[in-house]
Tab-separated table of C-alpha atoms in Angstrom:
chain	number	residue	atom	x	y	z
A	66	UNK	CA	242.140	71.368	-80.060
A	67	UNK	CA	239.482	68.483	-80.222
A	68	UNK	CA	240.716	65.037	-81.396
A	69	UNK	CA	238.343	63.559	-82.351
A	70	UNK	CA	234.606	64.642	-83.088
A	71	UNK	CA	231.670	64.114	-85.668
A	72	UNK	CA	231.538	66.966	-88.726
A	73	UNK	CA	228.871	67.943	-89.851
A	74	UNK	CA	227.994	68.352	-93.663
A	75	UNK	CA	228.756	71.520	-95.255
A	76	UNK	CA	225.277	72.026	-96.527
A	77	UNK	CA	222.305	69.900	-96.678
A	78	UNK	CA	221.456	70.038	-100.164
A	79	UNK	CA	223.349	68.530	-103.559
A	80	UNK	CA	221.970	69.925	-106.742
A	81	UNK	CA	221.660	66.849	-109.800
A	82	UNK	CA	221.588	70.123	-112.924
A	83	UNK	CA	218.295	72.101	-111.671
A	84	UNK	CA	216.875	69.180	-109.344
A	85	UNK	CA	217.963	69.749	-105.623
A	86	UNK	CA	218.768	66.196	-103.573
A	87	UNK	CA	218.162	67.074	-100.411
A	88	UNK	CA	219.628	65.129	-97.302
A	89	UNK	CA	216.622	65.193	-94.776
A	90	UNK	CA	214.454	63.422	-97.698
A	91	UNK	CA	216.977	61.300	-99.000
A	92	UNK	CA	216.788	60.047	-95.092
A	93	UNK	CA	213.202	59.696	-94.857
A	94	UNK	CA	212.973	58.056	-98.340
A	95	UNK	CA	215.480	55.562	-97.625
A	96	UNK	CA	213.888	54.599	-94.604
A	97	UNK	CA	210.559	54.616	-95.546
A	98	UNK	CA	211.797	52.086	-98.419
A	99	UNK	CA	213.862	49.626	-96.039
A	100	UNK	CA	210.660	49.486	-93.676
A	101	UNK	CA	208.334	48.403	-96.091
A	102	UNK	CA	210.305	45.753	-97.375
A	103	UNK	CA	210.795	44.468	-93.449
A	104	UNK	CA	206.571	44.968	-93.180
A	105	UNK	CA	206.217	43.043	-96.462
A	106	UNK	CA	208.397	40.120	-95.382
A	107	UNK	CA	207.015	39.975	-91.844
A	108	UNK	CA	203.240	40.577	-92.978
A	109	UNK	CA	204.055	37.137	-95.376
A	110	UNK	CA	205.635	35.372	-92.211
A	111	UNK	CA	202.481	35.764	-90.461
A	112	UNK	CA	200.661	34.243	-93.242
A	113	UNK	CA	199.527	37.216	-95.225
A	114	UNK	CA	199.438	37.992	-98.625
A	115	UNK	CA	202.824	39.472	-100.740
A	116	UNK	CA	202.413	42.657	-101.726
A	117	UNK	CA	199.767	43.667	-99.122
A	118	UNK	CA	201.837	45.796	-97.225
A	119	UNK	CA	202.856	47.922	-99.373
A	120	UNK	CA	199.265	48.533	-100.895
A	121	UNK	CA	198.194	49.812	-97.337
A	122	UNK	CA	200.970	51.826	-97.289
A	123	UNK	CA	199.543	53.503	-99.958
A	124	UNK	CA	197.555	55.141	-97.579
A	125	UNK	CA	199.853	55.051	-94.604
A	126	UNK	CA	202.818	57.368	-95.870
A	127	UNK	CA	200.808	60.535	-96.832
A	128	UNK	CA	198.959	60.159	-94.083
A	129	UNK	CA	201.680	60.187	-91.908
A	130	UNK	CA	203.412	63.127	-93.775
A	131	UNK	CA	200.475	65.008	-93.357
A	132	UNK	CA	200.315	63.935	-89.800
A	133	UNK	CA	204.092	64.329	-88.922
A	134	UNK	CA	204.407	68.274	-90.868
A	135	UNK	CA	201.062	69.189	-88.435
A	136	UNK	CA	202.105	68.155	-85.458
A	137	UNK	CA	205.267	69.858	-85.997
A	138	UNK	CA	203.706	73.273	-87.228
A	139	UNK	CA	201.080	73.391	-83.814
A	140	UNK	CA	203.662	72.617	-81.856
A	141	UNK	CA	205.867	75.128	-82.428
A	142	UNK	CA	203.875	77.818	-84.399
A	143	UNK	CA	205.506	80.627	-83.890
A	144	UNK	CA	208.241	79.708	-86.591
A	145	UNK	CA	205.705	80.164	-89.149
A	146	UNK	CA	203.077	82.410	-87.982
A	147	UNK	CA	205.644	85.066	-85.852
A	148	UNK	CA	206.649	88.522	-86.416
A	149	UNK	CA	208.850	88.678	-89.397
A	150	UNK	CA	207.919	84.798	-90.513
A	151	UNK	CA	206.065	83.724	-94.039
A	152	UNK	CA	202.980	81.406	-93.138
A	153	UNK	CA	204.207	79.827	-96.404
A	154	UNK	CA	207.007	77.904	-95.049
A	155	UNK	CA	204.911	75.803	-92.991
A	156	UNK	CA	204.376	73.794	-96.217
A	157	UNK	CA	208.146	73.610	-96.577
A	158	UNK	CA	208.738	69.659	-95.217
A	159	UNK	CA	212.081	69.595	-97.381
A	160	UNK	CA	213.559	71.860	-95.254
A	161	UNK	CA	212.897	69.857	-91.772
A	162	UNK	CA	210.398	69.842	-89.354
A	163	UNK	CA	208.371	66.278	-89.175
A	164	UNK	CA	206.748	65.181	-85.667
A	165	UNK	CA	206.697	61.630	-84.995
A	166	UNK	CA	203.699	61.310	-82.595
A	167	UNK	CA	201.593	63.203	-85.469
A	168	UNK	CA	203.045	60.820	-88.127
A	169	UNK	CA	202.489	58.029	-86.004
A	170	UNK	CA	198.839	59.136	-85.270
A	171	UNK	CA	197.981	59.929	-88.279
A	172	UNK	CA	199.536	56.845	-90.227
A	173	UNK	CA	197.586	54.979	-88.380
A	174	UNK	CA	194.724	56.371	-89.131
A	175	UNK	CA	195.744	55.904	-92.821
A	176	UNK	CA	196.955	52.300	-91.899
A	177	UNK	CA	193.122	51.765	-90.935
A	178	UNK	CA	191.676	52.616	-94.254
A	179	UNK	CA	194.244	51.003	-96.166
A	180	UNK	CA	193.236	47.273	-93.844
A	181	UNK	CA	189.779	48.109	-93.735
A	182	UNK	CA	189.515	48.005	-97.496
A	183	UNK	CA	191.654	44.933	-97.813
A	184	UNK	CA	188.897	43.452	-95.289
A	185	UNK	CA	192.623	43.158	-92.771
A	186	UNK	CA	192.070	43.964	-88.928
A	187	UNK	CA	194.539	46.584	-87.789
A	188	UNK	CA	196.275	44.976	-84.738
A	189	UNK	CA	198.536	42.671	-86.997
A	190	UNK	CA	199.109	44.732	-89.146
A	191	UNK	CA	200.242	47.341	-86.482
A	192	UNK	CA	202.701	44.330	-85.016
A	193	UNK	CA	204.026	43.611	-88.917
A	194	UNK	CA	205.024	47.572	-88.937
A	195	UNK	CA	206.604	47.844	-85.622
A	196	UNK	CA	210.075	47.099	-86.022
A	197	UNK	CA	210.116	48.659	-89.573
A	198	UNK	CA	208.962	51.857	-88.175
A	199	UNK	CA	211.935	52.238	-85.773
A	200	UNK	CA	214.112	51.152	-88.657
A	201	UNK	CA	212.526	53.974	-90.486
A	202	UNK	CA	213.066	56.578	-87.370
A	203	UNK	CA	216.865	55.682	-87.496
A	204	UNK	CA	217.054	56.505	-90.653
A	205	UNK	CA	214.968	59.470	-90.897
A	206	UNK	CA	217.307	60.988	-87.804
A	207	UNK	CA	220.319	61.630	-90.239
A	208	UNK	CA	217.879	64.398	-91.947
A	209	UNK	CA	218.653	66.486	-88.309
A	210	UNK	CA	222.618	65.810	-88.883
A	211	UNK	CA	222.471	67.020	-92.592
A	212	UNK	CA	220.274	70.430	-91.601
A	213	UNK	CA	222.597	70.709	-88.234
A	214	UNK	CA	219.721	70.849	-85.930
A	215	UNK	CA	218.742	68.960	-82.825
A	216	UNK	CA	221.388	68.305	-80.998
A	217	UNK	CA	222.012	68.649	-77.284
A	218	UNK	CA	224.094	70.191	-74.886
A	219	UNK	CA	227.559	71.315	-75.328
A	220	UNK	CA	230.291	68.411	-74.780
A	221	UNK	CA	233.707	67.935	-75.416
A	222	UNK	CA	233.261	63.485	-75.275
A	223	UNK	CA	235.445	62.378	-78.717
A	224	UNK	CA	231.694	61.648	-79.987
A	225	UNK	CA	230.548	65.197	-80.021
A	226	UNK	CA	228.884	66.924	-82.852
A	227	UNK	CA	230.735	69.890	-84.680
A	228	UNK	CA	227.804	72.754	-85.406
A	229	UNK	CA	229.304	74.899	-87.621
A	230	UNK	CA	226.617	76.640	-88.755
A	231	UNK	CA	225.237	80.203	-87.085
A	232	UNK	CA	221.884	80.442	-88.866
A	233	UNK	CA	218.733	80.723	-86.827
A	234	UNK	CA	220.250	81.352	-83.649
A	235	UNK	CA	222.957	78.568	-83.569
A	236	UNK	CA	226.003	78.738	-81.766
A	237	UNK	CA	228.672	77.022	-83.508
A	238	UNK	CA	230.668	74.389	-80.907
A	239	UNK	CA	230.517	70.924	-80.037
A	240	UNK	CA	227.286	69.090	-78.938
A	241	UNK	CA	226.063	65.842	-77.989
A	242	UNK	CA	224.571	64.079	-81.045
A	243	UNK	CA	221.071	63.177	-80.236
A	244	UNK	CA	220.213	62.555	-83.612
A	245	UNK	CA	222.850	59.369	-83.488
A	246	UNK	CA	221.506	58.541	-80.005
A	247	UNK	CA	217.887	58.050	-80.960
A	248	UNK	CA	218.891	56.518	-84.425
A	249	UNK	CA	221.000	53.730	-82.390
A	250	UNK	CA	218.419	53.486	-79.950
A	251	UNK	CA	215.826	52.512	-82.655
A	252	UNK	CA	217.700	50.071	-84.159
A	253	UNK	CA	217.727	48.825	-80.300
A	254	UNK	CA	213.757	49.119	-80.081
A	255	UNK	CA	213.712	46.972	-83.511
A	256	UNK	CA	215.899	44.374	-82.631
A	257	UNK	CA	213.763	43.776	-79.001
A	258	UNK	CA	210.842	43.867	-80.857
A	259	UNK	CA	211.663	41.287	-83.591
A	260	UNK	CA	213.036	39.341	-80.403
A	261	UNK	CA	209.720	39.629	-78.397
A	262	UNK	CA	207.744	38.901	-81.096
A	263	UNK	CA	209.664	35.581	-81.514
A	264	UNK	CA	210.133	34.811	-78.082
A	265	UNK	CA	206.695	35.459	-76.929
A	266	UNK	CA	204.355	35.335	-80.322
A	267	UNK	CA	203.052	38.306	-79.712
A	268	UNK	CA	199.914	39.460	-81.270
A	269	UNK	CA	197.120	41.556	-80.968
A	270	UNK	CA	198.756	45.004	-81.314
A	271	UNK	CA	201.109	44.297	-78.399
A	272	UNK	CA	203.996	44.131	-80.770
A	273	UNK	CA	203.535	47.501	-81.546
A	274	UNK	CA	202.657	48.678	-78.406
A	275	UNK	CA	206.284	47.699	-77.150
A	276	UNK	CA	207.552	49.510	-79.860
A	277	UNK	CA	205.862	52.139	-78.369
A	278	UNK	CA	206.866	51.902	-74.641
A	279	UNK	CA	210.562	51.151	-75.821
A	280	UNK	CA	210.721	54.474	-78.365
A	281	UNK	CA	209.144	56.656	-75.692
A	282	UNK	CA	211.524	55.644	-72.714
A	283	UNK	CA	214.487	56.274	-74.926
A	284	UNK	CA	212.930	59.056	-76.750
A	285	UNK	CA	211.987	61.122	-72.864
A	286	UNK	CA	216.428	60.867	-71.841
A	287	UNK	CA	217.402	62.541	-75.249
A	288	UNK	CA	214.710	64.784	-75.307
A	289	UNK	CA	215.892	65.629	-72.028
A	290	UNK	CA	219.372	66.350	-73.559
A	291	UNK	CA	218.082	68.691	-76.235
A	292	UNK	CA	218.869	72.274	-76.081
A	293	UNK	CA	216.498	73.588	-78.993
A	294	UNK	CA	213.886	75.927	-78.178
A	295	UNK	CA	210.812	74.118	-77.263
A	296	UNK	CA	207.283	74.704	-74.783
A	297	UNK	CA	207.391	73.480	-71.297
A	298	UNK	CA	204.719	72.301	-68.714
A	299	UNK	CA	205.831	71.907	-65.644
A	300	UNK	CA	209.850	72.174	-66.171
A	301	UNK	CA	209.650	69.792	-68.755
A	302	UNK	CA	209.649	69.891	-72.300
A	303	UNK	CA	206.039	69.013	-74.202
A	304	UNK	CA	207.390	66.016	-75.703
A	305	UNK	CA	208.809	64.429	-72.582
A	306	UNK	CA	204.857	64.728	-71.687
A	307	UNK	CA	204.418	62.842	-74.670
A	308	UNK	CA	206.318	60.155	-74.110
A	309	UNK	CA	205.478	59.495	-70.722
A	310	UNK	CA	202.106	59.426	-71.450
A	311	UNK	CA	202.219	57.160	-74.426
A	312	UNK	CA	204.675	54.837	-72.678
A	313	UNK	CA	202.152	54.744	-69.737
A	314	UNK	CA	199.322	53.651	-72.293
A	315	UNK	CA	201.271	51.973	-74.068
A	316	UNK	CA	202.465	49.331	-71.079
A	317	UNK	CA	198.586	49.480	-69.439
A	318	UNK	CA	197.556	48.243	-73.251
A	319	UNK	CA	199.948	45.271	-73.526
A	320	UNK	CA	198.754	44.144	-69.761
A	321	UNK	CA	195.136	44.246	-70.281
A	322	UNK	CA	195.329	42.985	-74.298
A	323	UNK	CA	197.344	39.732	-72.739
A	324	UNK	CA	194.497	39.142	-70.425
A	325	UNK	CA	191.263	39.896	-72.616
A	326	UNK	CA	193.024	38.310	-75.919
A	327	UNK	CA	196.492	36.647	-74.804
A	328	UNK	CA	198.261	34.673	-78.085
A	329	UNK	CA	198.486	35.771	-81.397
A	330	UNK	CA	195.668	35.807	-84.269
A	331	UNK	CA	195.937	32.457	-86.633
A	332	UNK	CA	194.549	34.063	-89.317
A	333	UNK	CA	195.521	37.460	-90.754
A	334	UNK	CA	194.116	37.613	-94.209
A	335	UNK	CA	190.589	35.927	-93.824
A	336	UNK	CA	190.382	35.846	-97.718
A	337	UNK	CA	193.969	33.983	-97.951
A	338	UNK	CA	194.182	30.133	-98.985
A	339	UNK	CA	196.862	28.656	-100.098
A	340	UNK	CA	197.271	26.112	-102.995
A	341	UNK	CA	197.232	22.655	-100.595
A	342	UNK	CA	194.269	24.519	-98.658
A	343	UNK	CA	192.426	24.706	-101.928
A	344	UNK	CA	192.850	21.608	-103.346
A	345	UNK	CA	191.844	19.901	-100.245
A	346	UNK	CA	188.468	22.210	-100.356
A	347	UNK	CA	187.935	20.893	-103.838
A	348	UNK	CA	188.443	17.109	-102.553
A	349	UNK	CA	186.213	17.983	-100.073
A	350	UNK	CA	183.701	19.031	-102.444
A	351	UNK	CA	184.018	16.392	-104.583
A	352	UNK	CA	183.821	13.465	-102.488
A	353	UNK	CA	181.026	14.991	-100.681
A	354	UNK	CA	179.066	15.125	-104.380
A	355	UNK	CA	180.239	11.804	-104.264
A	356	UNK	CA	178.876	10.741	-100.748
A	357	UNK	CA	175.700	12.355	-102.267
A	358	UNK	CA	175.134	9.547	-104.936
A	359	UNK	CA	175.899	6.784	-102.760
A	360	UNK	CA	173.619	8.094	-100.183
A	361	UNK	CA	170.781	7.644	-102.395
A	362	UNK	CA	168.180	5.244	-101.811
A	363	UNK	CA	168.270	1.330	-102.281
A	364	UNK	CA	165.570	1.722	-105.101
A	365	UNK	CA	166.576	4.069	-107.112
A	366	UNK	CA	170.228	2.175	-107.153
A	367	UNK	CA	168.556	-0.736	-108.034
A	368	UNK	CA	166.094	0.231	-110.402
A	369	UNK	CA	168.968	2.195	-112.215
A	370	UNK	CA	170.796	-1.505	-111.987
A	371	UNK	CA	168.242	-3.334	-113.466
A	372	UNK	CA	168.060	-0.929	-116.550
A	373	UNK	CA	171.532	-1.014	-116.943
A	374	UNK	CA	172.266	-4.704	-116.869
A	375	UNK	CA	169.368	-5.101	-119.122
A	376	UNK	CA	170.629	-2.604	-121.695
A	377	UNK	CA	174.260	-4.631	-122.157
A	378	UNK	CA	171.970	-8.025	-122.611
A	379	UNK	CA	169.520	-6.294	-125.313
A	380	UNK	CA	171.062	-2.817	-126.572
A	381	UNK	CA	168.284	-2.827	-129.632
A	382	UNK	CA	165.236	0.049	-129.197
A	383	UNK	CA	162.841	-2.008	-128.510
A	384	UNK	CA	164.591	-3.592	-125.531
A	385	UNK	CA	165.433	-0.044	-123.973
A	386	UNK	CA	161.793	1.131	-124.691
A	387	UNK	CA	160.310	-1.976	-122.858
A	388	UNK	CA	162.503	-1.316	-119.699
A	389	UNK	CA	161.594	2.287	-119.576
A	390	UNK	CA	157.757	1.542	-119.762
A	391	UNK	CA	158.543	-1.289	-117.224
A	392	UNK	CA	159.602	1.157	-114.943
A	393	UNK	CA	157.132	3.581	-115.617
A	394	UNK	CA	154.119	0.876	-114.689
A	395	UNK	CA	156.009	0.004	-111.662
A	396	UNK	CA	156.368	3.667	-110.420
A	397	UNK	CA	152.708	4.192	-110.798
A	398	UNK	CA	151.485	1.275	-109.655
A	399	UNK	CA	154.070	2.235	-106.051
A	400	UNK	CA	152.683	6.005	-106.325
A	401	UNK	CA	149.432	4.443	-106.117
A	402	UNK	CA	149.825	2.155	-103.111
């Protein structure tokens, strides 16, 4: 008899009347929501604009839905397009099945639009949306605990999972709980992030390249652990490829971006002044307008003088005529000469 272990839910779905609340969403959603509000408050720490984040993650999220649901789909295929399987579930994301390196790729890519309209370079944006991401992957990890899938090898450690369910070829038992060890290990990636990015100001994408190197050396242990079905090349499983290779590229980026473009970018939103910045632009202005007029030439200040001090002594018409013809014979007479 096990003392102590982790249950798993019943079933993964609560219905609200006819509206189905579904736990792997509800995990995503939540996630998706507390990383945008760290991006937001980071982005505005770096000196960017309220607001912008989540306006480029208008573009961002479905991209990286779409992203996530087809790398997912071509990497294991045959779930949807086998004998005895219904193409049609492929477009079934509520039910599980999102790949982070396609989500990751293809947010990006959606991440890219969203700055490039905005007139924003990438790279600081990436480092604003590193730790949220692996705040959103901790999250989004409780989806596998709610369908029962993804765990790892069988265990009897007081931590172990309890599968109960024997749909789709499970084996009900107890099983190391991968989904809790890669949601603690990206709160781990976020906290050394936020720490890095303190410690070291770092800029120029390499913030979210150590997100990357961290996820992927944590990410290539548990998917070592996994005993779901997946391809392998060379006795290991495609996505410990993946990791290693994105953790390699991921370190080789942070060495050469500290030595083409080491520190961090002053300015994030080229468009962005604030409200001291722009009154000192209007000073500026002025007292260059200013400058201007007492820049002008000893003649002109002195002829306008002369009119003016002989206006106060003799303000009648005639008086201001006579000055203005003065000055009129004296500018011809000069043009002249």
């Amino acid at each position: 008899m096990e003392l102590a272990y982790i249950p798993s839910p019943s079933r993964g779905v609560l219905y609200l009347g006819p509206i189905p609340l579904r736990g792997y969403a509800f995990s995503i959603l939540v996630g998706l929501f507390v990383a945008l509000w760290i991006v937001d408050r980071r982005w505005v720490a770096r000196g960017g604009k309220k607001g912008t984040a989540w306006d480029i993650a208008v573009w961002a999220v479905p991209f990286g839905l779409v992203g996530g649901r087809l790398y997912h789909v071509i990497t294991d295929y045959e779930l949807y397009f086998g004998d005895g399987r219904n193409w049609v579930d492929a477009f079934k994301v509520w039910e599980g099945g999102l790949g982070i390196w396609g989500a990751v790729a293809l947010g990006a890519l959606g991440a890219w639009v969203g700055c490039r309209r905005r007139g924003i370079a990438l790279p600081p944006y990436a480092d604003a949306v590193a730790p949220g991401l692996a705040i959103a992957q901790a999250f989004g990890r409780w989806g596998n605990w709610f369908n029962q899938e993804l765990y790892g090898r069988e265990t009897h450690v007081p931590w172990a999972l309890h599968i109960t369910s024997s749909a789709d070829g499970r084996v009900p038992g107890y099983y190391h709980p991968t989904f809790l060890y890669e949601s603690l290990w990206c709160v781990g990636v976020a906290l050394l992030v936020i720490w890095a990015d303190r410690r070291f100001k770092l800029g120029h994408g390499r913030a979210f390249a150590l997100y990357v190197a961290a996820y992927c050396a944590g990410r290539f242990w548990i998917e070592y652990m996994r005993v779901d079905e997946a391809h392998h090349i060379l006795g290991l499983r495609l996505n410990n490829w993946t990791a290693l290779i994105l953790f390699l590229a991921a370190v080789a980026y942070m060495i050469v971006s500290a030595r083409l473009r080491p520190g961090r970018e002053e300015t994030v939103e080229p468009d962005l002044l604030s409200s001291e910045e722009k009154a000192t632009t209007e000073t500026g202005t002025t007292g260059t307008k200013a400058g201007a007029e007492d820049g002008k030439p000893a003649e002109e200040r002195g002829s306008q003088g002369t009119e003016d001090a002989r206006t106060a002594a003799d303000p009648s018409p005639e008086a201001a005529d006579g000055a203005a013809g003065g000055e009129k014979d004296g500018a011809g007479t000069a043009h002249k000469n």
